[in-house]
Amino acid sequence: MNDSPARPDAPVLDVWCELQCPDCRDALDDLRALRARYGDRLELRLRHFPLEKHKHAFAAAQAAEEAQEQGKGWEYVEAVLGRVGELDRGGEPFLVEVARELGLDAEEFDTALVDGRHILIVDADQAEGQAIGVTGTPTYVIGGERLDGGKSQEGLRERVTEIADRLLAAGD
């Protein structure tokens, strides 16, 4: 999922994330800072990696894809991640309510969650994540390096920045 168009030659930062994950919520400030620092010079892509221990994570990933389709993917992701506790308690009705709050077509959200139109995207992300060794969230992949944020967020923004700066310098 990628809301903002990046330059064609921009390095890619894949963020393997789960919308019911407190560690992913904590990583939001880092993601915002990276988006502010690099703008279109870094392509930031949210990749879905719902964990079995979170019963609403798979539905939340599908809902994020519907929000992307309706033009507010990152805004939706940030809204849901910022309220992980409410997702824990509210499940799918909460996901639809967040869509309504953001001015999205809530009825279409509800339909998308029932008909499963985004399942293949979520499944493909999860399969790719497993294939490259993702075991928890958040996990970052940039320049061929995998950084595990599920163990600790400490120093990750600096490490991603260091790699992104190196990739951008090599591209110039």
PDB file of C-alpha atoms in Angstrom:
ATOM      1  CA  MET A   1       0.000   0.000   0.000  1.00  0.00           C
ATOM      2  CA  ASN A   2       1.438   3.321  -1.034  1.00  0.00           C
ATOM      3  CA  ASP A   3      -0.481   6.612  -0.940  1.00  0.00           C
ATOM      4  CA  SER A   4       2.160   9.023  -2.068  1.00  0.00           C
ATOM      5  CA  PRO A   5       3.769   8.854  -5.479  1.00  0.00           C
ATOM      6  CA  ALA A   6       7.537   8.616  -5.213  1.00  0.00           C
ATOM      7  CA  ARG A   7      10.062   9.450  -7.867  1.00  0.00           C
ATOM      8  CA  PRO A   8      10.613   6.495 -10.211  1.00  0.00           C
ATOM      9  CA  ASP A   9      14.202   6.114  -8.961  1.00  0.00           C
ATOM     10  CA  ALA A  10      13.331   6.434  -5.259  1.00  0.00           C
ATOM     11  CA  PRO A  11      14.623   3.761  -2.882  1.00  0.00           C
ATOM     12  CA  VAL A  12      11.853   1.625  -1.385  1.00  0.00           C
ATOM     13  CA  LEU A  13      11.228   1.165   2.326  1.00  0.00           C
ATOM     14  CA  ASP A  14       8.857  -1.738   2.914  1.00  0.00           C
ATOM     15  CA  VAL A  15       7.251  -1.629   6.353  1.00  0.00           C
ATOM     16  CA  TRP A  16       5.762  -4.988   7.359  1.00  0.00           C
ATOM     17  CA  CYS A  17       3.017  -3.930   9.715  1.00  0.00           C
ATOM     18  CA  GLU A  18      -0.031  -5.151  11.537  1.00  0.00           C
ATOM     19  CA  LEU A  19      -2.787  -2.730  12.527  1.00  0.00           C
ATOM     20  CA  GLN A  20      -3.517  -4.354  15.885  1.00  0.00           C
ATOM     21  CA  CYS A  21       0.152  -4.275  16.942  1.00  0.00           C
ATOM     22  CA  PRO A  22       1.191  -1.910  19.742  1.00  0.00           C
ATOM     23  CA  ASP A  23       4.792  -1.908  18.441  1.00  0.00           C
ATOM     24  CA  CYS A  24       3.535  -0.726  15.035  1.00  0.00           C
ATOM     25  CA  ARG A  25       1.591   2.027  16.785  1.00  0.00           C
ATOM     26  CA  ASP A  26       4.800   3.062  18.533  1.00  0.00           C
ATOM     27  CA  ALA A  27       6.605   3.121  15.152  1.00  0.00           C
ATOM     28  CA  LEU A  28       4.171   5.704  13.728  1.00  0.00           C
ATOM     29  CA  ASP A  29       6.293   8.656  14.859  1.00  0.00           C
ATOM     30  CA  ASP A  30       9.305   7.191  13.053  1.00  0.00           C
ATOM     31  CA  LEU A  31       7.279   6.627   9.879  1.00  0.00           C
ATOM     32  CA  ARG A  32       5.912  10.172   9.993  1.00  0.00           C
ATOM     33  CA  ALA A  33       9.427  11.547  10.477  1.00  0.00           C
ATOM     34  CA  LEU A  34      10.753   9.503   7.545  1.00  0.00           C
ATOM     35  CA  ARG A  35       7.903  10.662   5.301  1.00  0.00           C
ATOM     36  CA  ALA A  36       8.539  14.288   6.321  1.00  0.00           C
ATOM     37  CA  ARG A  37      12.303  14.022   5.794  1.00  0.00           C
ATOM     38  CA  TYR A  38      12.285  12.304   2.422  1.00  0.00           C
ATOM     39  CA  GLY A  39       8.949  13.138   0.798  1.00  0.00           C
ATOM     40  CA  ASP A  40       8.918  11.695  -2.714  1.00  0.00           C
ATOM     41  CA  ARG A  41      12.619  10.750  -2.570  1.00  0.00           C
ATOM     42  CA  LEU A  42      11.752   7.575  -0.589  1.00  0.00           C
ATOM     43  CA  GLU A  43       8.915   5.230  -1.465  1.00  0.00           C
ATOM     44  CA  LEU A  44       7.326   4.079   1.791  1.00  0.00           C
ATOM     45  CA  ARG A  45       5.169   0.992   1.317  1.00  0.00           C
ATOM     46  CA  LEU A  46       3.004  -0.569   3.984  1.00  0.00           C
ATOM     47  CA  ARG A  47       3.054  -4.354   3.713  1.00  0.00           C
ATOM     48  CA  HIS A  48       0.529  -6.430   5.609  1.00  0.00           C
ATOM     49  CA  PHE A  49       1.661  -9.052   8.080  1.00  0.00           C
ATOM     50  CA  PRO A  50      -1.315  -9.889  10.316  1.00  0.00           C
ATOM     51  CA  LEU A  51      -0.332 -12.018  13.295  1.00  0.00           C
ATOM     52  CA  GLU A  52      -2.503 -14.897  14.489  1.00  0.00           C
ATOM     53  CA  LYS A  53      -2.442 -13.629  18.079  1.00  0.00           C
ATOM     54  CA  HIS A  54      -4.485 -10.566  17.047  1.00  0.00           C
ATOM     55  CA  LYS A  55      -7.960 -11.665  15.981  1.00  0.00           C
ATOM     56  CA  HIS A  56      -8.891  -8.462  14.113  1.00  0.00           C
ATOM     57  CA  ALA A  57      -5.577  -7.937  12.303  1.00  0.00           C
ATOM     58  CA  PHE A  58      -6.550  -9.712   9.079  1.00  0.00           C
ATOM     59  CA  ALA A  59      -9.773  -7.705   8.777  1.00  0.00           C
ATOM     60  CA  ALA A  60      -7.862  -4.511   9.571  1.00  0.00           C
ATOM     61  CA  ALA A  61      -5.406  -5.238   6.744  1.00  0.00           C
ATOM     62  CA  GLN A  62      -8.292  -5.686   4.322  1.00  0.00           C
ATOM     63  CA  ALA A  63      -9.873  -2.470   5.595  1.00  0.00           C
ATOM     64  CA  ALA A  64      -6.595  -0.600   5.021  1.00  0.00           C
ATOM     65  CA  GLU A  65      -6.627  -1.784   1.414  1.00  0.00           C
ATOM     66  CA  GLU A  66     -10.187  -0.538   1.008  1.00  0.00           C
ATOM     67  CA  ALA A  67      -9.124   2.825   2.457  1.00  0.00           C
ATOM     68  CA  GLN A  68      -6.263   2.869  -0.063  1.00  0.00           C
ATOM     69  CA  GLU A  69      -8.734   2.202  -2.851  1.00  0.00           C
ATOM     70  CA  GLN A  70     -10.851   5.108  -1.597  1.00  0.00           C
ATOM     71  CA  GLY A  71      -7.818   7.419  -1.483  1.00  0.00           C
ATOM     72  CA  LYS A  72      -7.002   7.609   2.227  1.00  0.00           C
ATOM     73  CA  GLY A  73      -4.789   4.608   2.929  1.00  0.00           C
ATOM     74  CA  TRP A  74      -2.153   6.124   5.206  1.00  0.00           C
ATOM     75  CA  GLU A  75      -4.670   8.357   6.949  1.00  0.00           C
ATOM     76  CA  TYR A  76      -6.746   5.268   7.748  1.00  0.00           C
ATOM     77  CA  VAL A  77      -3.730   3.244   8.874  1.00  0.00           C
ATOM     78  CA  GLU A  78      -2.660   6.025  11.234  1.00  0.00           C
ATOM     79  CA  ALA A  79      -6.180   6.393  12.626  1.00  0.00           C
ATOM     80  CA  VAL A  80      -6.513   2.661  13.353  1.00  0.00           C
ATOM     81  CA  LEU A  81      -2.994   2.251  14.740  1.00  0.00           C
ATOM     82  CA  GLY A  82      -3.538   5.228  17.010  1.00  0.00           C
ATOM     83  CA  ARG A  83      -6.487   3.401  18.587  1.00  0.00           C
ATOM     84  CA  VAL A  84      -5.242  -0.200  18.879  1.00  0.00           C
ATOM     85  CA  GLY A  85      -7.149  -0.718  22.140  1.00  0.00           C
ATOM     86  CA  GLU A  86     -10.437   0.222  20.474  1.00  0.00           C
ATOM     87  CA  LEU A  87      -9.742  -2.221  17.645  1.00  0.00           C
ATOM     88  CA  ASP A  88      -9.092  -4.944  20.238  1.00  0.00           C
ATOM     89  CA  ARG A  89     -12.528  -4.311  21.744  1.00  0.00           C
ATOM     90  CA  GLY A  90     -14.554  -3.238  18.717  1.00  0.00           C
ATOM     91  CA  GLY A  91     -13.386  -5.471  15.861  1.00  0.00           C
ATOM     92  CA  GLU A  92     -14.882  -4.994  12.408  1.00  0.00           C
ATOM     93  CA  PRO A  93     -17.568  -2.476  13.471  1.00  0.00           C
ATOM     94  CA  PHE A  94     -14.750  -0.259  14.754  1.00  0.00           C
ATOM     95  CA  LEU A  95     -12.963  -0.516  11.374  1.00  0.00           C
ATOM     96  CA  VAL A  96     -16.117   0.646   9.592  1.00  0.00           C
ATOM     97  CA  GLU A  97     -16.613   3.450  12.121  1.00  0.00           C
ATOM     98  CA  VAL A  98     -13.080   4.782  11.488  1.00  0.00           C
ATOM     99  CA  ALA A  99     -13.861   4.800   7.760  1.00  0.00           C
ATOM    100  CA  ARG A 100     -17.010   6.822   8.455  1.00  0.00           C
ATOM    101  CA  GLU A 101     -15.047   9.277  10.646  1.00  0.00           C
ATOM    102  CA  LEU A 102     -12.594   9.862   7.790  1.00  0.00           C
ATOM    103  CA  GLY A 103     -15.393  10.538   5.316  1.00  0.00           C
ATOM    104  CA  LEU A 104     -14.942   7.271   3.448  1.00  0.00           C
ATOM    105  CA  ASP A 105     -17.800   5.157   2.114  1.00  0.00           C
ATOM    106  CA  ALA A 106     -18.513   3.090   5.239  1.00  0.00           C
ATOM    107  CA  GLU A 107     -21.076   0.878   3.492  1.00  0.00           C
ATOM    108  CA  GLU A 108     -18.459  -0.047   0.896  1.00  0.00           C
ATOM    109  CA  PHE A 109     -16.041  -0.845   3.739  1.00  0.00           C
ATOM    110  CA  ASP A 110     -18.570  -3.178   5.286  1.00  0.00           C
ATOM    111  CA  THR A 111     -19.174  -4.845   1.918  1.00  0.00           C
ATOM    112  CA  ALA A 112     -15.423  -5.195   1.277  1.00  0.00           C
ATOM    113  CA  LEU A 113     -14.951  -6.939   4.618  1.00  0.00           C
ATOM    114  CA  VAL A 114     -17.795  -9.348   3.821  1.00  0.00           C
ATOM    115  CA  ASP A 115     -16.904 -10.115   0.202  1.00  0.00           C
ATOM    116  CA  GLY A 116     -13.162 -10.408   0.849  1.00  0.00           C
ATOM    117  CA  ARG A 117     -12.107  -8.439  -2.243  1.00  0.00           C
ATOM    118  CA  HIS A 118      -8.746  -7.523  -0.680  1.00  0.00           C
ATOM    119  CA  ILE A 119      -7.817 -10.931   0.774  1.00  0.00           C
ATOM    120  CA  LEU A 120      -5.430 -11.787  -2.055  1.00  0.00           C
ATOM    121  CA  ILE A 121      -3.382  -8.613  -1.475  1.00  0.00           C
ATOM    122  CA  VAL A 122      -3.095  -9.329   2.243  1.00  0.00           C
ATOM    123  CA  ASP A 123      -2.254 -13.000   1.637  1.00  0.00           C
ATOM    124  CA  ALA A 124       0.398 -12.082  -0.945  1.00  0.00           C
ATOM    125  CA  ASP A 125       2.045  -9.580   1.417  1.00  0.00           C
ATOM    126  CA  GLN A 126       2.060 -12.118   4.232  1.00  0.00           C
ATOM    127  CA  ALA A 127       3.509 -14.855   2.017  1.00  0.00           C
ATOM    128  CA  GLU A 128       6.247 -12.539   0.746  1.00  0.00           C
ATOM    129  CA  GLY A 129       7.041 -11.485   4.303  1.00  0.00           C
ATOM    130  CA  GLN A 130       7.361 -15.100   5.406  1.00  0.00           C
ATOM    131  CA  ALA A 131       9.575 -15.848   2.399  1.00  0.00           C
ATOM    132  CA  ILE A 132      12.068 -13.139   3.376  1.00  0.00           C
ATOM    133  CA  GLY A 133      12.071 -14.054   7.065  1.00  0.00           C
ATOM    134  CA  VAL A 134       9.640 -11.603   8.619  1.00  0.00           C
ATOM    135  CA  THR A 135       8.463 -13.079  11.920  1.00  0.00           C
ATOM    136  CA  GLY A 136       7.030 -10.047  13.723  1.00  0.00           C
ATOM    137  CA  THR A 137       5.952  -6.476  13.264  1.00  0.00           C
ATOM    138  CA  PRO A 138       7.094  -3.915  12.508  1.00  0.00           C
ATOM    139  CA  THR A 139       9.870  -5.132  10.228  1.00  0.00           C
ATOM    140  CA  TYR A 140      11.569  -2.796   7.798  1.00  0.00           C
ATOM    141  CA  VAL A 141      13.278  -3.757   4.540  1.00  0.00           C
ATOM    142  CA  ILE A 142      15.378  -1.180   2.705  1.00  0.00           C
ATOM    143  CA  GLY A 143      18.282  -1.643   0.340  1.00  0.00           C
ATOM    144  CA  GLY A 144      18.156  -5.408   0.842  1.00  0.00           C
ATOM    145  CA  GLU A 145      18.539  -5.094   4.623  1.00  0.00           C
ATOM    146  CA  ARG A 146      15.886  -6.365   7.041  1.00  0.00           C
ATOM    147  CA  LEU A 147      15.526  -4.505  10.332  1.00  0.00           C
ATOM    148  CA  ASP A 148      13.358  -6.070  13.029  1.00  0.00           C
ATOM    149  CA  GLY A 149      11.369  -3.442  14.907  1.00  0.00           C
ATOM    150  CA  GLY A 150       9.313  -6.025  16.799  1.00  0.00           C
ATOM    151  CA  LYS A 151      12.202  -6.642  19.183  1.00  0.00           C
ATOM    152  CA  SER A 152      13.089  -2.971  19.707  1.00  0.00           C
ATOM    153  CA  GLN A 153      12.381   0.372  18.051  1.00  0.00           C
ATOM    154  CA  GLU A 154      15.619   1.744  19.510  1.00  0.00           C
ATOM    155  CA  GLY A 155      17.815   3.259  16.805  1.00  0.00           C
ATOM    156  CA  LEU A 156      15.694   2.036  13.885  1.00  0.00           C
ATOM    157  CA  ARG A 157      14.838   5.448  12.463  1.00  0.00           C
ATOM    158  CA  GLU A 158      18.536   6.328  12.484  1.00  0.00           C
ATOM    159  CA  ARG A 159      19.454   3.030  10.782  1.00  0.00           C
ATOM    160  CA  VAL A 160      16.757   3.478   8.093  1.00  0.00           C
ATOM    161  CA  THR A 161      17.908   7.081   7.573  1.00  0.00           C
ATOM    162  CA  GLU A 162      21.533   5.971   7.222  1.00  0.00           C
ATOM    163  CA  ILE A 163      20.619   3.353   4.586  1.00  0.00           C
ATOM    164  CA  ALA A 164      18.233   5.704   2.729  1.00  0.00           C
ATOM    165  CA  ASP A 165      20.862   8.468   2.631  1.00  0.00           C
ATOM    166  CA  ARG A 166      23.446   5.989   1.279  1.00  0.00           C
ATOM    167  CA  LEU A 167      21.028   4.732  -1.406  1.00  0.00           C
ATOM    168  CA  LEU A 168      20.056   8.267  -2.413  1.00  0.00           C
ATOM    169  CA  ALA A 169      23.720   9.346  -2.635  1.00  0.00           C
ATOM    170  CA  ALA A 170      24.503   6.327  -4.818  1.00  0.00           C
ATOM    171  CA  GLY A 171      21.601   7.222  -7.115  1.00  0.00           C
ATOM    172  CA  ASP A 172      22.725  10.798  -7.692  1.00  0.00           C
TER     173      ASP A 172
END
